[in-house]
Structures are given as C-alpha cells and as structure tokens.
Amino acid sequence: MENVHLAVEEEDLYSGYNDYNPTFDSEELENDVGFQQAVRTSHGRRPPMTAKIPGTAIGARPLATSFGVSTTTRNSYQDNYERFDGAARPMTAVRAAGYTSSMTRGSTFDPLGQSRGPAAPLEAKNEDTPEEKIKILEKKVNELIEESCMAQSTGALQLALEKAKEAGRKERTLVRHREKSGNGDHINLDLTYSVLLNLANQYANNEMFPEALNSYQVIVRNKMFSNAGRLKVNMANIYVRQKSYPKAIKFYRMALDQISNAHKEMRIKIMQNIGVVFVRMGQYSDAITSFEHIMSESPNVKTGFNLILCYYAIGDRERMKKAFQKLISVPLGVDDEDKYIPSSDESDSELVIEAIKNDKLHQMERDLKVLAEKYIMTAAKLIAPAIETSFATGFDWCVDMVKSSQYVELANDLEINKAISYLRQKDFNQAVETLKTFEKKDSRVKSAAATNLSFLYFLEKDYEQADRYADLAMTADRYNPAALINKGNTVFIKQDHEKAAEFYKEALRNDSSCTEALYNLGLTYKRLNRLEEALDCFLKLHAILRNSAQVMYQLTTLYELLEDPQQAIEWLIQVLSVTHTDPRALAKLGELYDGEGDKSQALQYYYESFRYFPSNMDVIEWLGAYYIETHFCEKAIQYFERATLIQPAQVKWQLMVASCYRRSGNYQKALETYKDIHRRFPENVECLRFLVRLCTDMGLKDVQEYATKLKKAEKMKEIREQRVKAGREGSARSRREGREGSAGESVVTIATEVPLWLEYVCVSVCVSICVLCADAGHGNTKGERLSAKMRSLPGSNEPYEANSPKEIDASYVDPLGPQTERPKTGAKKRVEGDDFADEELGDDLLPE
C-alpha cells in the first residue's frame, strides 16, 4: 500500500521528489534481517582459496550454489563464530578502514584511529645548523627593510632610518656568517642591493645628503650590481637639493649615457630634469635645447610650458608664438567624455558606465586635462602682453589660436582674463565693455561675466546696476553661489536684511564650502541682533578658516555683545597669535582687561598698542590718565606731549601737560607752559585762572595783568553764552509760533523731514555696521568722553593738589568706548563696496 498512489483531481507540481528506491534506504538497515545476518556471520563472503589436496588448484571444498551455502560450509562458519566468542574471524586479507564485523559486539566506530592516542611528535628542526641560521637572518633582514619602508610611508622618517641601519647591520652579520660556514660564494646580492638602496633613500629623506651620496657610491662602484648606473639620477637629485647644479647636470648626463634607447620614457624625464636645472642656473639657451629635443621626441604639456617660459625669459616673440602653438597641439591621450554617456537603454551598459565614471583612471584623465588647461591659461596670460605691441592684441591672437585647437572652451576664459587685465591697468571702462560682450554667450560664461560686472558696479556704489547684473547672473545660472552672494549684498544695502539672509542661505545650499556666504550670513544675523545664530555661523567659519583673524575678531565682538568678556578675551588673544603687531587689536584687548578691572594687563596691551601705533589718541589718553591716577605724573607728560603734537589746535592736551607739571611739583615749568598756552590761546579762561593762582602763590608781579585778562575773558564768555542762549530761545519761539499758526504746514514739514532723517540713518548704519568689526552697542559719544576729560581739570578756586585720584577716576571715561573699530589686520572686508562683495575675486576677477 505504500507504493500505491491515489489519483487526485489536481496534480501536485512538487510530488515525487521524496520517492526513491527502497533498496537505497539506509535508515531501515537495522530492521533488515537479511542484512543483519550478513553482518553478524560472514554471509556473502568467500573463504580464501586454500588447497586441501596437494597438486590441485582447488581443494575438495564443496561449491556453493546460487541459492545458498552447503551445510558443511555453514557448519564451519558456525565453528569459527563460536571459537572467537561471537566475533567472526576475518576471511580475507583486505578489510575496510575502521569497519569490522564485530561492531555489534560493543566496539565503537573509530575510522581515524583516535582511540590509539596522539601521534608521535614531529621531529624538531635543528636551528643550530648553518643553513637554518642563514635563513633566519635573511628573513629578519627582509622584515627590517619592509618595516623601514612602511615607516617612511607614514612619515616617521627617523624610525625608517633606524630600521634601515639595523637592516644593514644584520646583513653584514649574515655575510660574515656565510663566510665562516664556507658559503661565501653564495652571497645574496639582491638582498645586499636592497639594504644599501633603502639605507641611501632614508638618508636622503632625512636630508643627510653626504651619507646618502656615500651609500649610492657604494652601489654604483660595485660591478656586481647590474643597472646600478641608474642610481646616478638619485645622486643628481641630491645635488639639485644642495644647489650644486653643475654636479647635478654631470650626474644626469652620466645616467643618460648608461640608459639605453629602449627606455625612452626614462631618458625623456632625465632630459627634462637637465632642462630645469639649466633654467635654475639661468642658462636659458641650454635649457631650450633640452626642451626642444623633448618636444620633438615626446611632447608633453609641462615641457611645452617650460619652453614658453624660456622663450619669454630671452624675449623671443616669434618663438613664443610657435611654442604656444606646440603647447595647444600636444595630444593628451584622453578619451572623449561621450563614452561615459549611455547610448542605449540596456541596463548592463548603464551599470558599466556608472562604475567607470568615477574610477581612478577617469579621475587621472580629468586631472591631466585640468593641468593642461592651467598651463595654457597661464602661458596665454604671460605672453599676451609680450608678443604684440599691446596686451589686447596679444590676447586676441591667443584667443584665435585657442579657438582653432582642442581647447575651444578656454577662449571665453581668456576673454574674461582680458577684462581682468584691464582692471589691473585701472581701465574700468574697457573692462566693463569686455565683460558686456558675454551677455549673448552661453549660460556659464554669461553668469561669470555678469557676476564680475555686478561686483564692479557694487564697488562703484552703483547699486542699481549691481542688482541688475546680479539678477542676470542668477538667470543664467541659478546655482552660481557668487551671483547669489552679490544679489544678497545689493539687498543688504537696501536694509532688507531678512531677504539678504535668504540669498546667503541659498548660496550655502548650492555650495556648502562657500566661506563668503557664511561670513556675510553671520554679519546679517549680527545686524538683526540674532547674536546666537551669528555666533554659530562664525564658529562654523572658524572650523574652515582656522587662521582667519577677521573671523576670530568677529567672535570677539559677538561674545562681548553677549556679555561674556572672558570668552571675548580668549578669542582676541587668538587674534593676536595670528597678527602679533596689530595695534587696534592690542588696544581692544587692553579695553577688555580694563573693563574686568585688571589694570596691569590693560597697561601692558595699551602700551604695546602705543609702541606699534603711537598716534592713536584713545590709547594716548588712557595711558596718560592711568599714570595720573597712579601718581606718576612725570610719565604721563610724554603721552600728553605726543597728543599735543598730533592735535596742536586742541588746548586740552597742553593744559594736561601743564597740569602734570603742577601735580609733580615743578611749578616753574608749569608756569612756563601756562604762559605758552596763553600766548597761543589768549581767551582760554582755564589757562588764565591757573596763571593767576600760580603767580599769586609764587609772588610774581604779573598777577594783576593776568587777573585783568581773566575778568575780560570771563565777561566775553558770559556775553557769548547769553547770545547763544538768546538765539536758541528765539528759534524755539519761532518754531512754536509756526506750529500754532498752521497745523497743515506741520504735517507737511514732518512728511518732508522724515525721508531726510531716514536717508541719514540708512547711510550711517551701512557705514557703521558693514565694517568688519563695528559694534552695534550704545554708549557715550566721542564728544562726551572729551568733555568728561575736560571736567577732570582743576577749577579756578581749587588748590594745586585738589584733584584727588578718586576725582580723576570718577571723571575718566574709557578712551575706546563701546564704539570701536576692528583691528586693521590687512584682511579683506566684506561689506560696503569691496568690504562685502568680493566673491568673484577668487577665480574670475583676480586669478592667481
């Protein structure tokens, strides 16, 4: 019944796979009686052919039939079975591995013979033999060479040299061991060569040139080393680094003589080195000979560029043109980019193209093409002013040559460089006209030209034209970050800071590495008083531009606005680590320390600022006031005398000098100073008061004269004050009467005055906020600080030492104040003209 299959309506597709012949069923062998009987008895086997009767091949044993075994044979099997205690005696000399008929009597299955115990150990190598010692030493030397090379690849040059030296010592030990063992004729020359060459290379990498040359000489002079003459190229390179150019040329030529013509590429490289050395020696004619030979045998862009430089050095116009034509006709061996475009809809070809589109071979092709374009552009910019009477004509010739070559796309770039050349010659009109010719060109060139035009108009403060060309650049290429930055700058000038921030953000989305957009975005957030976001922008920018002083100074001002002076001080110290001698940064740091109450540190930085820039009036004022406060009036005199030289028309500095003399007890010098001030400023009341007091106390006869002049001066001062007061009251009365007369006129007046006020605020805010390090804080104006300083002078009814240090300190106002300018670090500004729109100066407007 097991073999009976019932018919079903639907046939099972997967039926029958588990059906097999029961003959091959090994799982049921335990229940098969016939098989078990054959296993226990030697059923089915034949006894060995042993002859019972001599002289016959077959004994008198009965033959088995096809249906079984005779009774006699069966009884003999039974006797054997009982004699061996149930284990059947083997009937043949051949037995299956690990299998016996006695398995059912308690024996285990052990085909690998593991029950017999572990195998005997292998015979240990005898490392004391000379051959084994030689092999071990050779292995150690090879390992040291590899370690030396790996250390060099990671930049550990000193470690690489130590490993190379150790390999040399081991190799010499190996040679001596070979000689002792009688194997001196079997020296491994390849190992010796490797050790010496690696040691020479490591000496050269560590700039130990004499040792490197000695190691190379050992190899070159050994006739047993084949092709050792090529190492003279390495020796010549060392001589070049030592600036021993005649020796370098000698060894290059010796290497060239020992290299056959079959190695054409190496010979070309050696000749190129010879030409470069001749250029360094100033022997341009010899260099031209080498370069011309290379261009005739195997032309390449680097040699063609060097040939142009040599012709330019000797001033040969015609040969410069010929060399430029050779340069643009050098075959690059780069396949067309069309092969990376799938030509059919086959998925396999698309996968292949996608795989090879960015592989290393394609990257090498792109790098070679970029290098060739760089050489051609540089050569054209170099020879254009020299090959013709004017640089414009020279540029036109270069453009025509490039258009007829394989570098057609470079013609537009040369035209843009022509406009840049006009800018360098201060011919802005010609530059603008040249750039305007690109308005009808393709989108990429049009966008670049429009971006530069927008920048130029921005510098000229023609913001309408700047905005127009910024829009044109964006229309031609919406993903041009430079165009977006220029557009944001024009919007910023219109005080629409939110919209300007959006343009900067879009520029960053198109190019996340655009530092100009990130910088301008930080300034915009600062203008909007979103200080945390501005801080985030400048911190990101600092991660990109680690040594930018202007970025670090912006972080200083932001932390100062966030009322974190300690962080501001730390960032300003980093600024000074980049620009050590910036006087304004030093003065700012002194101001911060002064605000924290650390007068000693403030004095140090203010003094350093004065030492580098002794004309900063705020620094001079602070130093003078500091020494007066600390009762060192003699030291304060030199600073106020410096202020007198800078501002001779300001009487307050001369009064401070006289006051310092008076405070220090030098009354005679103070009297002479006051008299000198009176001669220059005869109507100054303060000077006359002090003259009267000094003359009175010193018993001089000039007291009455100065007292009369003082009364006249005070009366004139009162009259002037009354006139000014009367004039103010009259103007206020007239304005009041005008407002009472007509309400309509007041509305008109307000309507006309508001735009003027707004216009003034717009301009002032742009100027103050767009400078790199301008502050948006509030505080006393410069006039208030000066008036405060004037109030610190003693009055007419005070004794000579009435001004105590406490009074001086109370009247003293911080000379810098909250409105401080950025340090003049020499870096580019970003706002207001060239302060803010300098994006295209990187590649298009001012190329390297």
CSV table of C-alpha atoms in Angstrom, one decimal, residues 503-782:
chain,number,residue,atom,x,y,z
A,503,PHE,CA,20.1,84.6,-0.6
A,504,TYR,CA,23.2,83.8,1.5
A,505,LYS,CA,21.4,80.6,2.7
A,506,GLU,CA,20.7,79.6,-0.8
A,507,ALA,CA,24.3,80.2,-1.8
A,508,LEU,CA,25.3,77.9,1.0
A,509,ARG,CA,22.8,75.2,-0.1
A,510,ASN,CA,24.4,75.3,-3.6
A,511,ASP,CA,28.0,75.3,-2.2
A,512,SER,CA,28.4,74.4,1.4
A,513,SER,CA,32.1,75.4,1.3
A,514,CYS,CA,31.3,79.0,0.2
A,515,THR,CA,33.0,80.9,3.0
A,516,GLU,CA,31.9,84.3,1.7
A,517,ALA,CA,28.3,83.4,2.0
A,518,LEU,CA,28.8,82.1,5.5
A,519,TYR,CA,30.6,85.2,6.6
A,520,ASN,CA,28.0,87.6,5.2
A,521,LEU,CA,25.3,85.5,6.8
A,522,GLY,CA,26.9,85.9,10.1
A,523,LEU,CA,27.2,89.7,9.6
A,524,THR,CA,23.5,89.8,8.6
A,525,TYR,CA,22.4,87.9,11.8
A,526,LYS,CA,24.6,90.3,13.8
A,527,ARG,CA,22.8,93.3,12.2
A,528,LEU,CA,19.5,91.7,13.0
A,529,ASN,CA,20.6,91.2,16.6
A,530,ARG,CA,20.3,87.4,16.3
A,531,LEU,CA,23.6,87.0,18.1
A,532,GLU,CA,23.4,83.3,18.8
A,533,GLU,CA,22.8,82.5,15.1
A,534,ALA,CA,25.6,84.8,14.1
A,535,LEU,CA,27.9,83.1,16.7
A,536,ASP,CA,27.0,79.7,15.2
A,537,CYS,CA,27.9,81.0,11.7
A,538,PHE,CA,31.3,82.3,12.7
A,539,LEU,CA,32.1,79.2,14.7
A,540,LYS,CA,31.5,77.1,11.6
A,541,LEU,CA,33.6,79.5,9.6
A,542,HIS,CA,36.4,79.3,12.1
A,543,ALA,CA,36.4,75.5,11.7
A,544,ILE,CA,37.1,76.1,8.0
A,545,LEU,CA,39.4,79.1,8.2
A,546,ARG,CA,41.5,78.3,11.3
A,547,ASN,CA,43.9,81.2,11.0
A,548,SER,CA,41.5,84.0,9.8
A,549,ALA,CA,42.0,87.0,12.1
A,550,GLN,CA,38.8,88.7,10.9
A,551,VAL,CA,36.7,85.7,11.8
A,552,MET,CA,38.2,85.4,15.3
A,553,TYR,CA,37.7,89.2,15.8
A,554,GLN,CA,34.0,88.8,14.9
A,555,LEU,CA,33.7,86.1,17.5
A,556,THR,CA,35.3,88.5,20.0
A,557,THR,CA,32.8,91.2,19.3
A,558,LEU,CA,29.9,88.7,19.5
A,559,TYR,CA,31.0,87.4,22.9
A,560,GLU,CA,31.4,91.0,24.0
A,561,LEU,CA,27.8,91.8,22.9
A,562,LEU,CA,26.7,88.6,24.7
A,563,GLU,CA,28.3,89.9,27.9
A,564,ASP,CA,30.9,87.2,28.1
A,565,PRO,CA,34.1,89.1,28.4
A,566,GLN,CA,36.3,86.1,29.3
A,567,GLN,CA,35.4,84.4,26.0
A,568,ALA,CA,36.0,87.6,24.2
A,569,ILE,CA,39.4,87.9,25.7
A,570,GLU,CA,40.3,84.4,24.8
A,571,TRP,CA,39.3,84.9,21.1
A,572,LEU,CA,41.2,88.2,21.0
A,573,ILE,CA,44.3,86.5,22.3
A,574,GLN,CA,43.9,84.1,19.4
A,575,VAL,CA,43.7,87.0,17.0
A,576,LEU,CA,47.0,88.3,18.4
A,577,SER,CA,48.6,84.9,17.9
A,578,VAL,CA,47.9,85.4,14.1
A,579,THR,CA,48.6,89.2,13.9
A,580,HIS,CA,51.1,89.9,16.6
A,581,THR,CA,51.6,93.6,15.8
A,582,ASP,CA,48.0,94.8,15.3
A,583,PRO,CA,47.7,98.0,17.3
A,584,ARG,CA,43.9,98.1,17.3
A,585,ALA,CA,43.6,94.5,18.5
A,586,LEU,CA,46.1,95.2,21.3
A,587,ALA,CA,44.1,98.3,22.3
A,588,LYS,CA,40.8,96.3,22.2
A,589,LEU,CA,42.4,93.7,24.5
A,590,GLY,CA,43.5,96.4,26.8
A,591,GLU,CA,40.0,97.8,26.9
A,592,LEU,CA,38.6,94.4,27.8
A,593,TYR,CA,41.0,93.9,30.6
A,594,ASP,CA,40.3,97.4,31.9
A,595,GLY,CA,36.6,96.5,31.9
A,596,GLU,CA,37.4,93.5,34.0
A,597,GLY,CA,39.4,95.6,36.4
A,598,ASP,CA,42.8,94.1,35.5
A,599,LYS,CA,44.8,97.4,35.2
A,600,SER,CA,48.2,95.7,34.9
A,601,GLN,CA,47.2,93.6,31.9
A,602,ALA,CA,45.4,96.6,30.4
A,603,LEU,CA,48.5,98.7,30.8
A,604,GLN,CA,50.6,96.1,29.1
A,605,TYR,CA,48.4,95.8,26.0
A,606,TYR,CA,47.8,99.5,25.8
A,607,TYR,CA,51.5,100.2,25.9
A,608,GLU,CA,52.1,97.5,23.2
A,609,SER,CA,49.5,99.2,21.0
A,610,PHE,CA,51.1,102.6,21.6
A,611,ARG,CA,54.5,101.2,20.7
A,612,TYR,CA,53.3,99.9,17.3
A,613,PHE,CA,51.0,102.9,16.6
A,614,PRO,CA,51.9,106.0,18.7
A,615,SER,CA,49.2,108.2,17.0
A,616,ASN,CA,46.1,106.6,18.5
A,617,MET,CA,44.5,109.3,20.6
A,618,ASP,CA,42.4,107.0,22.6
A,619,VAL,CA,45.4,104.9,23.7
A,620,ILE,CA,47.4,108.0,24.5
A,621,GLU,CA,44.5,109.4,26.6
A,622,TRP,CA,44.2,106.1,28.5
A,623,LEU,CA,47.9,105.9,29.2
A,624,GLY,CA,48.1,109.5,30.4
A,625,ALA,CA,45.1,109.1,32.6
A,626,TYR,CA,46.4,105.8,34.1
A,627,TYR,CA,49.7,107.4,35.1
A,628,ILE,CA,47.9,110.4,36.6
A,629,GLU,CA,45.7,108.0,38.6
A,630,THR,CA,48.7,106.1,39.8
A,631,HIS,CA,50.5,109.4,40.8
A,632,PHE,CA,53.2,109.0,38.1
A,633,CYS,CA,52.6,112.4,36.5
A,634,GLU,CA,56.1,112.6,35.1
A,635,LYS,CA,55.4,109.6,32.9
A,636,ALA,CA,52.0,111.0,31.8
A,637,ILE,CA,53.7,114.1,30.4
A,638,GLN,CA,55.3,112.3,27.4
A,639,TYR,CA,51.9,110.9,26.3
A,640,PHE,CA,50.2,114.3,26.5
A,641,GLU,CA,53.0,115.9,24.7
A,642,ARG,CA,52.6,113.3,21.9
A,643,ALA,CA,48.9,114.3,21.9
A,644,THR,CA,49.9,117.9,21.6
A,645,LEU,CA,52.0,117.1,18.5
A,646,ILE,CA,49.1,115.2,16.9
A,647,GLN,CA,46.4,117.8,17.7
A,648,PRO,CA,48.1,121.1,18.2
A,649,ALA,CA,44.9,123.1,17.9
A,650,GLN,CA,43.3,121.3,20.9
A,651,VAL,CA,44.1,123.2,24.0
A,652,LYS,CA,43.1,120.5,26.4
A,653,TRP,CA,46.3,118.4,25.8
A,654,GLN,CA,48.5,121.4,26.5
A,655,LEU,CA,46.5,122.1,29.7
A,656,MET,CA,47.1,118.4,30.7
A,657,VAL,CA,50.8,118.8,30.2
A,658,ALA,CA,50.9,121.9,32.4
A,659,SER,CA,48.7,120.1,35.0
A,660,CYS,CA,51.1,117.2,35.1
A,661,TYR,CA,54.0,119.6,35.8
A,662,ARG,CA,51.9,121.3,38.5
A,663,ARG,CA,51.0,117.9,40.1
A,664,SER,CA,54.6,116.7,40.1
A,665,GLY,CA,55.7,119.9,41.9
A,666,ASN,CA,57.6,121.5,39.0
A,667,TYR,CA,55.8,124.9,39.4
A,668,GLN,CA,58.3,126.8,37.3
A,669,LYS,CA,57.9,124.5,34.3
A,670,ALA,CA,54.1,124.6,34.8
A,671,LEU,CA,54.1,128.4,34.8
A,672,GLU,CA,56.1,128.5,31.6
A,673,THR,CA,53.7,126.0,30.0
A,674,TYR,CA,50.7,128.0,31.0
A,675,LYS,CA,52.3,131.2,29.6
A,676,ASP,CA,53.0,129.4,26.3
A,677,ILE,CA,49.3,128.2,26.3
A,678,HIS,CA,48.1,131.8,26.9
A,679,ARG,CA,50.2,133.1,24.0
A,680,ARG,CA,48.5,130.6,21.7
A,681,PHE,CA,45.0,130.7,23.2
A,682,PRO,CA,44.7,134.2,24.8
A,683,GLU,CA,40.9,133.8,25.5
A,684,ASN,CA,41.2,130.5,27.4
A,685,VAL,CA,39.7,131.0,30.8
A,686,GLU,CA,41.1,127.9,32.5
A,687,CYS,CA,44.7,128.9,31.5
A,688,LEU,CA,44.3,132.4,32.9
A,689,ARG,CA,42.9,131.0,36.2
A,690,PHE,CA,45.9,128.9,36.7
A,691,LEU,CA,48.2,131.7,35.8
A,692,VAL,CA,46.6,133.9,38.4
A,693,ARG,CA,46.9,131.3,41.1
A,694,LEU,CA,50.5,130.4,40.3
A,695,CYS,CA,51.6,134.0,40.1
A,696,THR,CA,49.9,134.8,43.4
A,697,ASP,CA,51.5,131.9,45.3
A,698,MET,CA,54.9,132.5,43.7
A,699,GLY,CA,54.7,136.2,44.4
A,700,LEU,CA,55.1,137.4,40.9
A,701,LYS,CA,54.3,140.8,39.6
A,702,ASP,CA,52.2,139.6,36.7
A,703,VAL,CA,49.3,138.7,38.9
A,704,GLN,CA,47.4,141.9,38.2
A,705,GLU,CA,47.9,141.7,34.5
A,706,TYR,CA,46.6,138.1,34.3
A,707,ALA,CA,43.7,138.9,36.7
A,708,THR,CA,42.5,141.7,34.4
A,709,LYS,CA,42.7,139.5,31.4
A,710,LEU,CA,40.8,136.8,33.3
A,711,LYS,CA,38.0,139.2,34.1
A,712,LYS,CA,37.7,140.3,30.5
A,713,ALA,CA,37.8,136.7,29.3
A,714,GLU,CA,35.1,135.7,31.7
A,715,LYS,CA,32.9,138.6,30.7
A,716,MET,CA,33.3,137.8,27.0
A,717,LYS,CA,32.5,134.2,27.7
A,718,GLU,CA,29.3,135.3,29.5
A,719,ILE,CA,28.3,137.5,26.6
A,720,ARG,CA,28.8,134.7,24.1
A,721,GLU,CA,26.8,132.3,26.3
A,722,GLN,CA,23.9,134.8,26.5
A,723,ARG,CA,23.9,135.4,22.8
A,724,VAL,CA,23.8,131.6,22.1
A,725,LYS,CA,21.0,131.2,24.7
A,726,ALA,CA,19.0,134.1,23.2
A,727,GLY,CA,19.4,132.7,19.7
A,728,ARG,CA,18.2,129.2,20.8
A,729,GLU,CA,15.2,130.8,22.6
A,730,GLY,CA,14.3,132.8,19.5
A,731,SER,CA,14.5,129.9,17.2
A,732,ALA,CA,12.3,127.8,19.6
A,733,ARG,CA,9.8,130.6,19.8
A,734,SER,CA,9.6,130.9,16.0
A,735,ARG,CA,9.0,127.2,15.6
A,736,ARG,CA,6.3,127.3,18.3
A,737,GLU,CA,4.6,130.2,16.6
A,738,GLY,CA,4.8,128.4,13.2
A,739,ARG,CA,3.2,125.2,14.7
A,740,GLU,CA,0.4,127.3,16.3
A,741,GLY,CA,-0.3,129.1,13.0
A,742,SER,CA,-1.0,126.2,10.7
A,743,ALA,CA,-1.5,122.5,11.5
A,744,GLY,CA,-1.3,121.6,7.8
A,745,GLU,CA,2.2,123.0,7.5
A,746,SER,CA,3.4,120.9,10.4
A,747,VAL,CA,2.2,117.8,8.7
A,748,VAL,CA,4.0,118.8,5.5
A,749,THR,CA,7.1,119.6,7.5
A,750,ILE,CA,7.1,116.2,9.1
A,751,ALA,CA,6.5,114.5,5.8
A,752,THR,CA,9.5,116.2,4.2
A,753,GLU,CA,11.8,115.8,7.2
A,754,VAL,CA,11.2,112.1,7.8
A,755,PRO,CA,12.7,110.8,4.5
A,756,LEU,CA,15.8,113.0,5.1
A,757,TRP,CA,16.2,111.5,8.5
A,758,LEU,CA,15.7,108.0,7.2
A,759,GLU,CA,18.3,108.7,4.5
A,760,TYR,CA,20.8,109.8,7.0
A,761,VAL,CA,20.2,106.8,9.3
A,762,CYS,CA,20.4,104.4,6.3
A,763,VAL,CA,23.8,105.7,5.3
A,764,SER,CA,25.2,105.9,8.8
A,765,VAL,CA,24.0,102.4,9.7
A,766,CYS,CA,25.5,101.0,6.5
A,767,VAL,CA,28.9,102.6,7.2
A,768,SER,CA,29.0,101.6,10.8
A,769,ILE,CA,27.5,98.1,10.7
A,770,CYS,CA,29.1,96.9,7.5
A,771,VAL,CA,32.7,97.4,8.6
A,772,LEU,CA,34.1,94.1,9.8
A,773,CYS,CA,34.4,94.7,13.4
A,774,ALA,CA,31.9,97.6,14.0
A,775,ASP,CA,29.8,97.3,17.1
A,776,ALA,CA,26.0,97.7,17.4
A,777,GLY,CA,26.3,98.7,21.0
A,778,HIS,CA,25.3,102.0,22.7
A,779,GLY,CA,27.3,104.3,24.9
A,780,ASN,CA,28.9,107.7,25.3
A,781,THR,CA,30.0,109.5,22.1
A,782,LYS,CA,33.5,110.8,21.5
